[in-house]
mmCIF file of C-alpha atoms and ligand atoms in Angstrom:
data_model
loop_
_atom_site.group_PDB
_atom_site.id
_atom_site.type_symbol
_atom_site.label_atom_id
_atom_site.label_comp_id
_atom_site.label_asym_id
_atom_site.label_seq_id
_atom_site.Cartn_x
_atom_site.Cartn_y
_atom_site.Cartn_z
ATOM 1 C CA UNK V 495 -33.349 2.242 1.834
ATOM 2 C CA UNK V 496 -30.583 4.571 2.000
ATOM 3 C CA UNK V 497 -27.895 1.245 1.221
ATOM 4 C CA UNK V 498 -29.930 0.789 -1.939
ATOM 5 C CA UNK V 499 -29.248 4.566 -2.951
ATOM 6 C CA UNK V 500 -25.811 4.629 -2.387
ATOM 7 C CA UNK V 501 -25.343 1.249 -3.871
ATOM 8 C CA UNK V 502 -27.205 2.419 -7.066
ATOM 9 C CA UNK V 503 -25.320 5.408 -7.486
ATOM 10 C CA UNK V 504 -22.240 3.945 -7.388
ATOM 11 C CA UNK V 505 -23.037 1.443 -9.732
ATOM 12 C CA UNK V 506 -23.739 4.428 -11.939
ATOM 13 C CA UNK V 507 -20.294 4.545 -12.537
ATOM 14 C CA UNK V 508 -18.421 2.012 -11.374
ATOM 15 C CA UNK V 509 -18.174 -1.637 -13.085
ATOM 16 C CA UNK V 510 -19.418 -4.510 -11.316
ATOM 17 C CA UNK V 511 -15.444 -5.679 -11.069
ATOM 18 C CA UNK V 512 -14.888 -1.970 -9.532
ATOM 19 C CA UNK V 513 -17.695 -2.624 -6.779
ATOM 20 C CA UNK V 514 -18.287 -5.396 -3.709
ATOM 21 C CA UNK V 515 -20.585 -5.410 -0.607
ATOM 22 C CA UNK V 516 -19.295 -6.796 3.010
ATOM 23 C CA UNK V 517 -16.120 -8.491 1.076
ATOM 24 C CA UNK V 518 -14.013 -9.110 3.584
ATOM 25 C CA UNK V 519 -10.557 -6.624 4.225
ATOM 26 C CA UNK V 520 -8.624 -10.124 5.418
ATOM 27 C CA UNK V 521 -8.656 -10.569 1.723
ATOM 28 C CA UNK V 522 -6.743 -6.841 0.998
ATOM 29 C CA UNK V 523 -4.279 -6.879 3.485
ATOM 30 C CA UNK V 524 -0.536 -8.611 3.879
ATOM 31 C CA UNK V 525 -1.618 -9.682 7.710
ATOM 32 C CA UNK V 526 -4.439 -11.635 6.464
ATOM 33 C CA UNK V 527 -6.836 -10.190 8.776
ATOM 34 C CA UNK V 528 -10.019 -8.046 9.206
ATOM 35 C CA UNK V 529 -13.721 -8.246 8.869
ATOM 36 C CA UNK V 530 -16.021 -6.533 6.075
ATOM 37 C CA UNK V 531 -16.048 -3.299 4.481
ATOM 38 C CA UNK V 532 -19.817 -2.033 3.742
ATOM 39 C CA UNK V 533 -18.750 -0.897 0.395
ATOM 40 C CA UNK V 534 -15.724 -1.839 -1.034
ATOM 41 C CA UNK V 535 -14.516 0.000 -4.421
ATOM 42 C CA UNK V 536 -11.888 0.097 -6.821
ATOM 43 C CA UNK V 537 -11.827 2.966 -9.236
ATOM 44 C CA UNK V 538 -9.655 2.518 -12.375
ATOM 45 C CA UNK V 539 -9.567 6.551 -12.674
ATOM 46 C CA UNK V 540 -9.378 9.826 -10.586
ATOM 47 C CA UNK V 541 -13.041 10.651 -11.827
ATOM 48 C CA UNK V 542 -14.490 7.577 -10.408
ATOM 49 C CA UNK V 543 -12.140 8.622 -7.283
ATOM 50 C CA UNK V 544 -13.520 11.678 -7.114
ATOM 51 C CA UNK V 545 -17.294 10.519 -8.023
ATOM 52 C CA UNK V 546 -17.154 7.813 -5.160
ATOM 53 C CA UNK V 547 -16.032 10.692 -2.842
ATOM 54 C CA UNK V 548 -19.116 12.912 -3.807
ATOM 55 C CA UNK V 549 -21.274 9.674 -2.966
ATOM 56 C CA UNK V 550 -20.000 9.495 0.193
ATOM 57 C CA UNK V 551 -20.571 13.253 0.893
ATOM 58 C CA UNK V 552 -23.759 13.268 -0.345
ATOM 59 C CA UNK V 553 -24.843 10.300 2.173
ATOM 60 C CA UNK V 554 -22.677 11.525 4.851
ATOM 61 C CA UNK V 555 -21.049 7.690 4.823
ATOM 62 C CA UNK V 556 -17.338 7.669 6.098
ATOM 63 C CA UNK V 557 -14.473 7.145 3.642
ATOM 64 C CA UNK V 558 -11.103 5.165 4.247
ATOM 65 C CA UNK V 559 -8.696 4.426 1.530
ATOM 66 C CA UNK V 560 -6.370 1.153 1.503
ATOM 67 C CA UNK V 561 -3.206 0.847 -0.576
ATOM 68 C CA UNK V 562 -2.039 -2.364 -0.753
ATOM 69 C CA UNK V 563 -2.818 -3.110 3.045
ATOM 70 C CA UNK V 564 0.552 -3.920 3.783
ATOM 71 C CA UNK V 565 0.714 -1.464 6.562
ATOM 72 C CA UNK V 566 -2.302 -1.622 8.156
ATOM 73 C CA UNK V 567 -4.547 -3.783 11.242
ATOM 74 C CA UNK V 568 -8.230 -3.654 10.269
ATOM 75 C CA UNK V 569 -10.610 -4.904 12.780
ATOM 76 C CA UNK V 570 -12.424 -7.935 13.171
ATOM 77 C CA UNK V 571 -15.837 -5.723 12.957
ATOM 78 C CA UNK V 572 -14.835 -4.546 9.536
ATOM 79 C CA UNK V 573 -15.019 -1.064 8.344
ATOM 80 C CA UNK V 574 -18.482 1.165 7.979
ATOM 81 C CA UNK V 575 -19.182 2.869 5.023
ATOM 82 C CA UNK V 576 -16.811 3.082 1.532
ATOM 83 C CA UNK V 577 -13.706 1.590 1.139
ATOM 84 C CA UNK V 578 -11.461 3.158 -1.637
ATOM 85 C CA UNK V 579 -9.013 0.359 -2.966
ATOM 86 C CA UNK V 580 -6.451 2.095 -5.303
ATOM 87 C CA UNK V 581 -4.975 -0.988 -6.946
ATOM 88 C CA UNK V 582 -7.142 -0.366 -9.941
ATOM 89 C CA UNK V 583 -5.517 2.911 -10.687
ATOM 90 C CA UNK V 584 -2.358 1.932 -12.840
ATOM 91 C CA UNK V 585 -1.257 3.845 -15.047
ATOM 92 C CA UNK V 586 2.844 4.643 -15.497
ATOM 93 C CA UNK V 587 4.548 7.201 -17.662
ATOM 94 C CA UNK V 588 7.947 7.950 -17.876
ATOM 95 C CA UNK V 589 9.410 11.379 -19.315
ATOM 96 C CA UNK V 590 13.108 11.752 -19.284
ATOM 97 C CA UNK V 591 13.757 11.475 -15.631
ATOM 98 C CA UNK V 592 10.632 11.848 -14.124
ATOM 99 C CA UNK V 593 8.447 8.695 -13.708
ATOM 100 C CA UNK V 594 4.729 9.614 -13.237
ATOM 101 C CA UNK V 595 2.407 6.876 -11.624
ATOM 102 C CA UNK V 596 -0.775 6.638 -10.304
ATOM 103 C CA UNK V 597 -1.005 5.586 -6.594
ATOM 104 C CA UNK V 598 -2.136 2.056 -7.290
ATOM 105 C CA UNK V 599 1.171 1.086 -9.106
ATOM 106 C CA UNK V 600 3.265 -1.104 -6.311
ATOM 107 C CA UNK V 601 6.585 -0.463 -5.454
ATOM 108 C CA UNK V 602 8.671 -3.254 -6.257
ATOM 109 C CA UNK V 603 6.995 -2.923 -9.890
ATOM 110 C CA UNK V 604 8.424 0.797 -9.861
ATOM 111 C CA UNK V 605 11.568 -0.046 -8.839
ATOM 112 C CA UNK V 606 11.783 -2.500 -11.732
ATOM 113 C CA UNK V 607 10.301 -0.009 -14.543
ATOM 114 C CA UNK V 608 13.178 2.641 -13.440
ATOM 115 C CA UNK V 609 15.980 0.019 -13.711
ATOM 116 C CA UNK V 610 14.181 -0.528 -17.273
ATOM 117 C CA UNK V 611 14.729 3.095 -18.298
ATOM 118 C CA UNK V 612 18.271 3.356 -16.517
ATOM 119 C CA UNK V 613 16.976 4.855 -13.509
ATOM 120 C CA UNK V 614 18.255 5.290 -10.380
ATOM 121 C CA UNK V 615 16.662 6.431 -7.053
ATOM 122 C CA UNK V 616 14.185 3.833 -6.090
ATOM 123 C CA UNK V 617 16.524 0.962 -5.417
ATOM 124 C CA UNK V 618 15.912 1.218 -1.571
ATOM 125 C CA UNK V 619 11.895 0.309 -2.901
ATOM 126 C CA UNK V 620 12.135 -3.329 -4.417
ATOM 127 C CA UNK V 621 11.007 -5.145 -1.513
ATOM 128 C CA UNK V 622 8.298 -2.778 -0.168
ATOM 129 C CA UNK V 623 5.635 -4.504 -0.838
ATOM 130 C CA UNK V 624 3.467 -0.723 -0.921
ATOM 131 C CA UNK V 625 1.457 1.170 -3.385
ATOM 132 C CA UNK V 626 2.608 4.493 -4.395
ATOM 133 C CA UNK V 627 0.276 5.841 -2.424
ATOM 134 C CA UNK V 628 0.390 3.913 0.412
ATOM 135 C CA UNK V 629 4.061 4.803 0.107
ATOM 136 C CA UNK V 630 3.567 8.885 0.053
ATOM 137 C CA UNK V 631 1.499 8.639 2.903
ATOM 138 C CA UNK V 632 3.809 6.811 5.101
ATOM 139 C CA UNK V 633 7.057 8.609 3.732
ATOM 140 C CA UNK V 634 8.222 4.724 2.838
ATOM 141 C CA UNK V 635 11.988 3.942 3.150
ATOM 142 C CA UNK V 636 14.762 1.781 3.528
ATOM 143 C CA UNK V 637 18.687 1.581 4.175
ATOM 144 C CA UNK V 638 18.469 5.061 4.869
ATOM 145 C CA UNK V 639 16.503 6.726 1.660
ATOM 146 C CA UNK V 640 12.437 7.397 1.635
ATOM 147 C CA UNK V 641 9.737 8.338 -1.058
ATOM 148 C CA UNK V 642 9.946 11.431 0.231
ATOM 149 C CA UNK V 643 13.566 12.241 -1.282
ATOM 150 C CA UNK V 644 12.201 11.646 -4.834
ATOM 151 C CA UNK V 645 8.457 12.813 -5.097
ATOM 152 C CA UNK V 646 8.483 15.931 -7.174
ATOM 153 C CA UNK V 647 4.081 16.364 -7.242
ATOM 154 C CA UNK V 648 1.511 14.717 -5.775
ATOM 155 C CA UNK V 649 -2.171 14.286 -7.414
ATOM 156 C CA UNK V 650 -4.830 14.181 -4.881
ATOM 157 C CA UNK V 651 -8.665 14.136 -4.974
ATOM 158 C CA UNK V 652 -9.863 16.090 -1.585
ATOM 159 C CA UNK V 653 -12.882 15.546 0.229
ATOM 160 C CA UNK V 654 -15.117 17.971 -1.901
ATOM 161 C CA UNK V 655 -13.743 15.631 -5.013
ATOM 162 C CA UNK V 656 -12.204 18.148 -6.371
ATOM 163 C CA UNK V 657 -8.596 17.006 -7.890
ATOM 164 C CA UNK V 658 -5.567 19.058 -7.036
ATOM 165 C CA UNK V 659 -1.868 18.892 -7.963
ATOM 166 C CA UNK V 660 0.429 19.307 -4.837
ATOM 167 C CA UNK V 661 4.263 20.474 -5.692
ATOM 168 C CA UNK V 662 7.216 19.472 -3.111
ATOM 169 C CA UNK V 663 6.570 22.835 -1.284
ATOM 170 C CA UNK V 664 3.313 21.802 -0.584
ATOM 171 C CA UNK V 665 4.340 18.565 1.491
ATOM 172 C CA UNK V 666 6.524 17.793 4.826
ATOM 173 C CA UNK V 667 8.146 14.413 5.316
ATOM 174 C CA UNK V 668 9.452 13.144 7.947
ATOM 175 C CA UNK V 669 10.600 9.350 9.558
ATOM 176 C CA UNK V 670 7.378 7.620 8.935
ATOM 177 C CA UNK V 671 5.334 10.318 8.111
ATOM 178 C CA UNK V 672 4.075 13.025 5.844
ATOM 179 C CA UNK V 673 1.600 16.092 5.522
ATOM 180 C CA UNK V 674 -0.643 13.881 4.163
ATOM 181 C CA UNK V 675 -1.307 12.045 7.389
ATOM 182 C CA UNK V 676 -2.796 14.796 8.570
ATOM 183 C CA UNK V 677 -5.400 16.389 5.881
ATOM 184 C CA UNK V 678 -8.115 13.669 4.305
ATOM 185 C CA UNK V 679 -7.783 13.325 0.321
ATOM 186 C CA UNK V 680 -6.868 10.239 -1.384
ATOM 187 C CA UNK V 681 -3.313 10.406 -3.132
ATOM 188 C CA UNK V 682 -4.287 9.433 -6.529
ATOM 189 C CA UNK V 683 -0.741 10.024 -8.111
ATOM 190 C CA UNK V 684 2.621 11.246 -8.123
ATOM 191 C CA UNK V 685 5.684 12.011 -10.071
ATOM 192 C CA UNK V 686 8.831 10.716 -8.791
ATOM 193 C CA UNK V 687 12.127 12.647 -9.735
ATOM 194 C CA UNK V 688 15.064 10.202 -10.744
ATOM 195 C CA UNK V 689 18.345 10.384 -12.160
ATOM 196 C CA UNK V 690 19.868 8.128 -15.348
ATOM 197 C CA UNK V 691 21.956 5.693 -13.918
ATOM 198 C CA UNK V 692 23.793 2.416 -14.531
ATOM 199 C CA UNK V 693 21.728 -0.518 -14.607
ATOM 200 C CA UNK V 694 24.397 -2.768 -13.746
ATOM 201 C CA UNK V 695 24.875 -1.005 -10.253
ATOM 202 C CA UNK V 696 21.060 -0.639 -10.063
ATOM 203 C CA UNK V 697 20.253 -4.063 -10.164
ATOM 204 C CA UNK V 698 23.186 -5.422 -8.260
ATOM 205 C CA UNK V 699 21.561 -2.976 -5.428
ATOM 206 C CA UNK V 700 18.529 -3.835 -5.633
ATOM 207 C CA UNK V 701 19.661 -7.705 -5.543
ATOM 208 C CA UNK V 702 21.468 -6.878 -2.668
ATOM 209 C CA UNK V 703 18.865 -5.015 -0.775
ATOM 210 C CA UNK V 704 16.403 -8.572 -1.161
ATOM 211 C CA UNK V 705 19.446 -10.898 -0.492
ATOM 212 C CA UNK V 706 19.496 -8.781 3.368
ATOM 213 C CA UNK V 707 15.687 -9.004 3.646
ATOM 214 C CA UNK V 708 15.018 -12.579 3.234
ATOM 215 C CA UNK V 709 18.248 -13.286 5.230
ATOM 216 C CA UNK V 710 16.524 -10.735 7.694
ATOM 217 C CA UNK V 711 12.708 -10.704 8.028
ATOM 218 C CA UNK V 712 9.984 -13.356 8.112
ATOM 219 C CA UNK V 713 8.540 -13.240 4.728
ATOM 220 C CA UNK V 714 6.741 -16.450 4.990
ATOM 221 C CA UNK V 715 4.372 -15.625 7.286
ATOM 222 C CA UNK V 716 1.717 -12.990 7.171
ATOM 223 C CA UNK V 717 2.849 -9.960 8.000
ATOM 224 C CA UNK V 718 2.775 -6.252 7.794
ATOM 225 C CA UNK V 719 6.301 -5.438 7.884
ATOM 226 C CA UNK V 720 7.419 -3.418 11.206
ATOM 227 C CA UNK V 721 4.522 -2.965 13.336
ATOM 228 C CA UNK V 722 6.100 -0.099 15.966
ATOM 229 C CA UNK V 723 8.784 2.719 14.552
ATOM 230 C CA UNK V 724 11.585 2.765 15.875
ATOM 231 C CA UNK V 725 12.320 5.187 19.040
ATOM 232 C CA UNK V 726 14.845 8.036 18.432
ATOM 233 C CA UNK V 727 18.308 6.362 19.086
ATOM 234 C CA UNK V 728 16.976 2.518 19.573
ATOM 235 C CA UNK V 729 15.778 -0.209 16.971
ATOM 236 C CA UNK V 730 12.415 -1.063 17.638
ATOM 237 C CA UNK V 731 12.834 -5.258 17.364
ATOM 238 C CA UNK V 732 15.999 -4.857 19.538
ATOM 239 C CA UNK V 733 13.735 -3.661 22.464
ATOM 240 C CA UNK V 734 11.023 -6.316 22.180
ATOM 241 C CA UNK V 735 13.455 -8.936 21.822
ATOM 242 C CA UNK V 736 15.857 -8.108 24.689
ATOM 243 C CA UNK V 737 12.183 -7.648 26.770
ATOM 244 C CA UNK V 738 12.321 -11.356 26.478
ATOM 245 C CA UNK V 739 9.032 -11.111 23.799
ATOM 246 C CA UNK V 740 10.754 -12.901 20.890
ATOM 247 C CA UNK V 741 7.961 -15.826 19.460
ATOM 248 C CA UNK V 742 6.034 -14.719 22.597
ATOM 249 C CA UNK V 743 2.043 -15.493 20.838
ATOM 250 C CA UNK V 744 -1.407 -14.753 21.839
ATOM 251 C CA UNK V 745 -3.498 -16.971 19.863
ATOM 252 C CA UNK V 746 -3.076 -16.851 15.998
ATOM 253 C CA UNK V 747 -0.295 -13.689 16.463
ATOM 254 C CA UNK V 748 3.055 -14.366 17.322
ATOM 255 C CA UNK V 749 6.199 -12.030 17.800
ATOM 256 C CA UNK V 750 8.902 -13.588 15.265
ATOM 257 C CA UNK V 751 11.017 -15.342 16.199
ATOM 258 C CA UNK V 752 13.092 -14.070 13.189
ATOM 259 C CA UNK V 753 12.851 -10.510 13.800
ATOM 260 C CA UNK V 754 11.155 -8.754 17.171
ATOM 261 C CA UNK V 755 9.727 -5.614 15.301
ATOM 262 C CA UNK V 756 7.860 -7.953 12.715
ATOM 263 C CA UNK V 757 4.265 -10.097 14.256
ATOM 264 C CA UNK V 758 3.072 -12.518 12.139
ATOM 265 C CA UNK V 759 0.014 -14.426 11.453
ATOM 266 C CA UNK V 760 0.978 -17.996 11.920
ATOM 267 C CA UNK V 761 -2.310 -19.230 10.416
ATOM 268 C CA UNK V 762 -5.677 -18.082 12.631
ATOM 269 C CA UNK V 763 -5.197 -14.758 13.851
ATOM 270 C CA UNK V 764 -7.589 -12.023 14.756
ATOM 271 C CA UNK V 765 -7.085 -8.608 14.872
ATOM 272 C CA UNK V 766 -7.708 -8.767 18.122
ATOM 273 C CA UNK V 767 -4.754 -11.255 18.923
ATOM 274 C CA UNK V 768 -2.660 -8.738 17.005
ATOM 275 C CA UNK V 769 -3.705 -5.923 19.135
ATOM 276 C CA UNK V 770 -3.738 -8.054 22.181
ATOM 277 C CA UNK V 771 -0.533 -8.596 21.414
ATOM 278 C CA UNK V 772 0.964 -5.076 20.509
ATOM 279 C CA UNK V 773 -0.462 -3.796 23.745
ATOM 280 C CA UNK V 774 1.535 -6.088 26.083
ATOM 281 C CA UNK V 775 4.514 -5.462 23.464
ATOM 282 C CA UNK V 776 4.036 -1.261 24.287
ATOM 283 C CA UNK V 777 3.676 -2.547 28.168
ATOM 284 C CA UNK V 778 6.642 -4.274 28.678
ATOM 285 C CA UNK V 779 9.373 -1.913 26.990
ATOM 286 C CA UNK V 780 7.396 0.644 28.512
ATOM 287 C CA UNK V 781 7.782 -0.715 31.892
ATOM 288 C CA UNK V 782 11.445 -1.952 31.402
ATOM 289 C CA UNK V 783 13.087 1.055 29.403
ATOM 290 C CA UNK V 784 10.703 3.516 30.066
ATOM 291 C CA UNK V 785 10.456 4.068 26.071
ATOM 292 C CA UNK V 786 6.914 4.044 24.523
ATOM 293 C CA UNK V 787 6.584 2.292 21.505
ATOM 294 C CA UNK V 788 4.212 3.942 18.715
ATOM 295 C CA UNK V 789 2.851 1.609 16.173
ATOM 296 C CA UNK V 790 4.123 2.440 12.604
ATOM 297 C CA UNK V 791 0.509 0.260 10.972
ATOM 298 C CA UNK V 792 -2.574 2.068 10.610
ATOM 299 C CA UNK V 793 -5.459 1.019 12.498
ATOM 300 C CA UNK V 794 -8.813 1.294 10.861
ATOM 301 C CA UNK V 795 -12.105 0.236 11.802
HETATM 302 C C1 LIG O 49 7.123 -7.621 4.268
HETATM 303 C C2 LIG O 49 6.968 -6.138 4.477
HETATM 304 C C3 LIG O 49 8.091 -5.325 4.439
HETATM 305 C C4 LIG O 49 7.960 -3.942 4.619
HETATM 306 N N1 LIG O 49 9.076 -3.177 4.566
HETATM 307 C C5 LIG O 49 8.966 -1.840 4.706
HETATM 308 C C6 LIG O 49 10.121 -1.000 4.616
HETATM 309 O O1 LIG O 49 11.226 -1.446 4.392
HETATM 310 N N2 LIG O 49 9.939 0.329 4.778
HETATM 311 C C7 LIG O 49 8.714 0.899 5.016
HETATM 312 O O2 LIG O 49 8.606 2.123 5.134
HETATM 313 N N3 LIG O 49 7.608 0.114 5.116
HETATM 314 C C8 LIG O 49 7.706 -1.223 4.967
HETATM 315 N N4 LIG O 49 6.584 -2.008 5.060
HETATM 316 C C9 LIG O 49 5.293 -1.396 5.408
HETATM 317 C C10 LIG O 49 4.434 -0.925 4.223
HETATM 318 O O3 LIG O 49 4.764 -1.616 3.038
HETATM 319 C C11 LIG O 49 4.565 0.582 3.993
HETATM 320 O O4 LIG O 49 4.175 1.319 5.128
HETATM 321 C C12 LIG O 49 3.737 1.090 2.819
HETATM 322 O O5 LIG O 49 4.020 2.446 2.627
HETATM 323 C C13 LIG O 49 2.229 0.890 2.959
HETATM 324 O O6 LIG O 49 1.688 1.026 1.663
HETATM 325 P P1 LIG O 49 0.300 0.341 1.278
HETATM 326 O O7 LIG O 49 -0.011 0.707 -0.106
HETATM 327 O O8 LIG O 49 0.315 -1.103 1.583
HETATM 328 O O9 LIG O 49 -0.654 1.127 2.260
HETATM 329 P P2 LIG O 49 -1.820 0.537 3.165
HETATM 330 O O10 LIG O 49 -1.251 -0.431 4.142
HETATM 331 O O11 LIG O 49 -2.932 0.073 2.328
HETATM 332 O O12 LIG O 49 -2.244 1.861 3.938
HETATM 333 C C14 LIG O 49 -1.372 2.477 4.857
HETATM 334 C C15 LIG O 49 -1.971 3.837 5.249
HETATM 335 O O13 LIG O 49 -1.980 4.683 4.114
HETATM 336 C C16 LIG O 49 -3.321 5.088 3.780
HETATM 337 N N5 LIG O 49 -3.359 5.110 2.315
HETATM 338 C C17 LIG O 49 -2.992 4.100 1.478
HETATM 339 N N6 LIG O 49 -3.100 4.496 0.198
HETATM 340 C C18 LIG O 49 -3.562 5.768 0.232
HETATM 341 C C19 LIG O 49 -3.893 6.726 -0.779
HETATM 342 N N7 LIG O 49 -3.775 6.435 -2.070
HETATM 343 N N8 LIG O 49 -4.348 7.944 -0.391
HETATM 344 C C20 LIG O 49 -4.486 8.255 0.918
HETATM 345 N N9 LIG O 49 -4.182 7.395 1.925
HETATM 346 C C21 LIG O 49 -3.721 6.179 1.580
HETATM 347 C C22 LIG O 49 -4.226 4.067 4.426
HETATM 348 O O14 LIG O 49 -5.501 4.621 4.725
HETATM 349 C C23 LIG O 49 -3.438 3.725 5.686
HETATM 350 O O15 LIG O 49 -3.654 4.715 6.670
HETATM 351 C C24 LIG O 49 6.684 -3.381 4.860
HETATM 352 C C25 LIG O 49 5.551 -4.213 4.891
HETATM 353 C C26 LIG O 49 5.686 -5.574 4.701
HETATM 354 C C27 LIG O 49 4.462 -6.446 4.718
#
């Protein structure tokens, strides 16, 4: 069978803790939800990336890759095919300025290793709870600063599996959004340019910037941060909530009651509650202010 073929060839490579079959994605993500991924890896280095990728080729099986699913709805039917988890890639290097991770490496643990070395640049990161990759992809950011200020080179493993090494001319960012949204590789690393700093100021920031989140966003619940970006000129959450949608639910998915641009999983939800939920959200600032809303979280499956 061709399941048995794939499955063996992966295993030619990849460790049995690298390597599950129909584990469910509720596990992987921050909102707690979505069904089973066929095939669901976790390669501790770019050659296994780039082996799993030639697997998938080969089979003509689809590939998705998931960061730290903090910023993403998967669901309920699960995903088809291979599932790339990159929180086994890990490694961190610094040199002088430049901090070089691989995309697995989270955020907030970043943050922390710069303030270690007396750098300063990713204070705005501590309490996005993203990978590095994850991060690149979605041009991350907070009180006005993104990834995309301080990535110098991105590694990537393209759909042939071959590895390349992208330089800042090489990439766009924008609100929300890079280059990388629109080709299909998997970011397997980047180098982040810094500058030496004082670690007094960087860690009162950093303090700072968690003090306003907990104060600000419901970090209880499960969540997946803000679900819609924010219209030019308008906060998203200030929209929903003045439509009146503040702890509006449908089933286990409720609009917080803490923050409007934030849903959360209050115990039972389904993706579909989610999405049930973020299309009446889109309907009634749509009908109100005549503003669409786009979702900022990546749906897959
Ligand atoms: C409590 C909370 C607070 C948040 N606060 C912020 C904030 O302040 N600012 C902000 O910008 N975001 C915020 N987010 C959202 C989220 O953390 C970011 O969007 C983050 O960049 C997603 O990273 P991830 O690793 O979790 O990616 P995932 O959610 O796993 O994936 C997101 C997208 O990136 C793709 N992807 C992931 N990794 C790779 C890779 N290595 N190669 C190719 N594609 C990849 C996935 O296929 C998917 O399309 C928050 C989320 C939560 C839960």
């Amino acid at each position: 069978m061709k399941q048995d073929i794939i499955s063996r060839q992966l295993r030619e490579i990849l460790t049995d803790d690298e390597l599950r079959f129909n584990e469910p994605l509720s596990r992987w993500t921050t909102w707690r939800v979505g069904g089973p991924a066929e095939y669901l890896v976790f390669p501790s280095t770019v050659e296994k990336v780039a082996w799993v990728i030639k697997t998938a080729k080969a089979h003509n099986i689809p590939i998705v890759v998931l960061g730290n699913g903090s910023n993403v709805l998967v669901k309920d039917k699960g995903i088809k095919g291979i599932v790339i988890n990159t929180s086994k890639l890990e490694k961190v290097e610094v040199k002088g300025t430049c901090i070089f991770a691989e995309a697995g490496v989270t955020m907030p643990y970043l943050a922390k290793h710069a303030l270690q070395n007396n750098l300063t640049g990713l204070e705005f990161s501590v309490g996005i709870p993203a990978s590095l990759g994850g991060a690149i992809l979605m041009n991350a950011g907070a009180w006005g600063k993104s990834i995309g200020e301080v990535i110098k080179e991105v590694k990537v493993v393209d759909m042939e599996g071959e590895v390349k090494n992208l330089s800042k001319g090489d990439m766009v960012f924008k609100y929300r959004e890079s280059s990388f949204q629109r080709g299909a590789q998997v970011i397997v690393g980047g180098s982040l340019e810094l500058a030496k700093g004082d670690p007094i100021k960087i860690k009162n920031l950093m303090n700072l910037h968690q003090k306003s989140r907990l104060e600000k966003q419901p970090l209880r619940l499960p969540n997946a941060g803000s679900v819609f970006k924010n219209p030019e000129g308008y906060a998203a959450g200030y929209l929903i909530e003045s439509v009146g949608l503040k702890g509006f639910s449908i089933g286990g998915a409720q609009i917080s009651d803490k923050h409007a641009n934030f849903i959360v999983n209050t115990g039972n939800a389904t993706a579909e509650d989610i999405l049930n939920l973020m299309e009446r959200t889109i309907h009634c600032v749509e009908s109100f202010y005549g503003i669409h809303l786009e979702p900022e979280v990546s749906i897959l499956g």
